[in-house]
Amino acid sequence: MPRALKLFRTAIGFHDAYVAAPSRKAALDAWGTDKDLFARGVAEQVDDRDLFKRLAETPGEVFRRARGSAKDHLDALPPEEPAPKKQPRAPKPPRPKNDAVRKARAALDALESEQADEAAALRRKEAELARERRVMEQAHVRALDDAQRQLEELQAEYDRALAKWHDA
């Protein structure tokens, strides 16, 4: 003998979903969920004889009925608040002036150019000093060679005179 049918209801958005089923498990299956909606308190068994008679003819089939009327839903809404006034946008601040940066960049460029000129002048002086040093070193070498030659000539002359003196 088939089990007796019971009427179950759960809320689905603005609708109530009713189903005639022999058990809570069968009702959950009809609703397509594996969660225990009864334990959560969102599904219940109801006694509505007129609806039960309609659904008993098609057990396991879900019947949806609007929960309240459109007027009930609209009445439940909070009163409309006026839209907030749009605040005028604050004026965009003016673009910062670039004058100081331009002056600093020009001063930096001038300083770099001046330093490059000074470095080039110093390199020219270094080259001139190196040339003067070479000329001076060559003059020293010639003077030393002349002095060495003169010393050798005088020494040879002295040695000859000394030898002559010993022989006399």
XYZ file of C-alpha atoms in Angstrom:
168
model
C 0.000 0.000 0.000
C 1.474 3.403 -0.964
C 2.391 5.771 1.803
C 0.086 8.663 2.605
C 0.938 11.971 0.950
C 1.726 15.133 2.896
C 1.915 18.734 1.689
C 5.290 20.540 2.027
C 6.212 24.170 1.317
C 9.483 26.129 0.910
C 10.144 29.696 -0.147
C 11.771 30.356 -3.523
C 12.242 34.089 -3.972
C 8.816 35.754 -4.257
C 7.124 32.368 -4.622
C 6.253 29.410 -2.423
C 7.041 25.996 -3.875
C 4.529 23.313 -2.811
C 4.848 19.597 -3.353
C 2.739 16.602 -2.337
C 5.167 13.868 -1.289
C 5.165 10.848 1.071
C 8.218 12.098 3.052
C 10.472 15.064 3.657
C 13.210 13.343 1.647
C 10.886 12.942 -1.327
C 9.932 16.650 -1.070
C 13.614 17.669 -1.021
C 14.210 15.483 -4.101
C 11.263 17.123 -5.888
C 12.688 20.561 -5.128
C 16.075 19.408 -6.481
C 18.174 19.941 -3.352
C 20.264 17.678 -1.176
C 20.336 20.182 1.710
C 17.974 19.587 4.627
C 15.787 22.676 4.273
C 13.556 21.421 7.098
C 16.437 21.445 9.594
C 17.312 24.969 8.496
C 13.749 26.138 9.041
C 13.112 27.203 5.441
C 10.751 24.320 4.573
C 7.731 22.993 6.468
C 4.756 20.687 6.318
C 1.476 22.612 5.803
C -2.263 21.902 6.035
C -4.080 23.489 3.103
C -6.893 21.088 2.160
C -7.857 22.800 -1.116
C -4.272 22.887 -2.382
C -3.632 19.353 -1.119
C -6.566 18.045 -3.184
C -5.115 19.675 -6.331
C -1.561 18.410 -5.737
C -2.515 14.899 -4.595
C -3.421 14.120 -8.197
C 0.240 14.758 -9.293
C 2.504 13.735 -6.359
C 6.155 14.820 -6.583
C 5.370 17.693 -8.961
C 6.323 21.171 -7.732
C 3.625 23.855 -7.755
C 4.645 27.493 -7.491
C 2.394 30.163 -6.110
C 3.213 33.841 -5.762
C 3.754 34.817 -2.197
C 1.333 37.696 -1.720
C 0.185 40.000 -4.506
C 2.214 42.557 -6.391
C 0.512 45.205 -4.271
C 1.633 43.395 -1.088
C 5.202 43.301 -2.373
C 5.160 46.976 -3.347
C 3.606 47.942 -0.005
C 6.387 46.083 1.816
C 9.040 48.213 0.163
C 10.466 51.069 2.225
C 9.346 54.537 1.189
C 11.368 56.019 -1.656
C 14.025 58.396 -0.567
C 14.827 61.271 -2.848
C 17.916 60.706 -4.941
C 20.919 62.404 -3.407
C 21.746 65.698 -5.036
C 24.740 65.547 -7.262
C 27.562 67.538 -5.853
C 29.136 69.827 -8.405
C 32.613 68.763 -9.250
C 35.302 70.757 -7.632
C 37.195 72.745 -10.223
C 40.322 71.022 -11.351
C 43.358 72.664 -9.790
C 45.579 74.533 -12.232
C 48.546 72.730 -13.693
C 51.684 73.350 -11.649
C 54.131 75.865 -13.092
C 57.268 74.424 -14.637
C 59.304 77.648 -14.566
C 61.539 76.654 -11.654
C 62.315 73.280 -13.245
C 63.175 74.950 -16.553
C 65.477 77.444 -14.823
C 67.175 74.667 -12.849
C 67.622 72.597 -16.028
C 69.135 75.610 -17.857
C 71.469 76.276 -14.905
C 72.520 72.617 -14.892
C 73.172 72.682 -18.647
C 75.240 75.874 -18.298
C 77.226 74.385 -15.404
C 77.913 71.179 -17.342
C 79.081 73.221 -20.352
C 81.318 75.410 -18.172
C 82.844 72.366 -16.474
C 83.446 70.689 -19.835
C 85.214 73.855 -21.058
C 87.363 73.965 -17.895
C 88.257 70.285 -18.277
C 89.243 70.855 -21.931
C 91.403 73.866 -20.950
C 93.085 71.785 -18.244
C 93.773 68.999 -20.741
C 95.370 71.568 -23.090
C 97.553 72.875 -20.218
C 98.535 69.311 -19.308
C 99.539 68.636 -22.940
C 101.601 71.881 -23.028
C 103.299 70.979 -19.716
C 104.066 67.494 -21.016
C 105.659 69.039 -24.131
C 107.685 71.466 -21.979
C 108.808 68.558 -19.793
C 110.021 66.593 -22.833
C 111.952 69.641 -24.108
C 113.476 70.219 -20.640
C 114.426 66.535 -20.237
C 116.093 66.555 -23.664
C 118.022 69.730 -22.724
C 119.106 68.099 -19.446
C 120.281 64.988 -21.251
C 122.314 67.098 -23.729
C 123.828 69.187 -20.895
C 124.724 66.050 -18.921
C 126.266 64.462 -22.013
C 128.328 67.617 -22.657
C 129.452 67.783 -19.005
C 130.334 64.077 -19.017
C 132.335 64.444 -22.240
C 134.160 67.497 -20.878
C 134.955 65.595 -17.661
C 136.319 62.655 -19.617
C 138.480 64.930 -21.803
C 139.882 66.760 -18.753
C 140.487 63.475 -16.938
C 142.364 62.086 -19.955
C 144.450 65.262 -20.187
C 145.235 65.086 -16.445
C 146.171 61.413 -16.709
C 148.585 62.178 -19.561
C 150.132 65.092 -17.650
C 150.489 62.931 -14.546
C 152.125 60.142 -16.542
C 154.481 62.634 -18.112
C 155.412 64.008 -14.689
C 156.161 60.518 -13.395
C 158.416 59.883 -16.312
C 160.360 63.083 -15.900
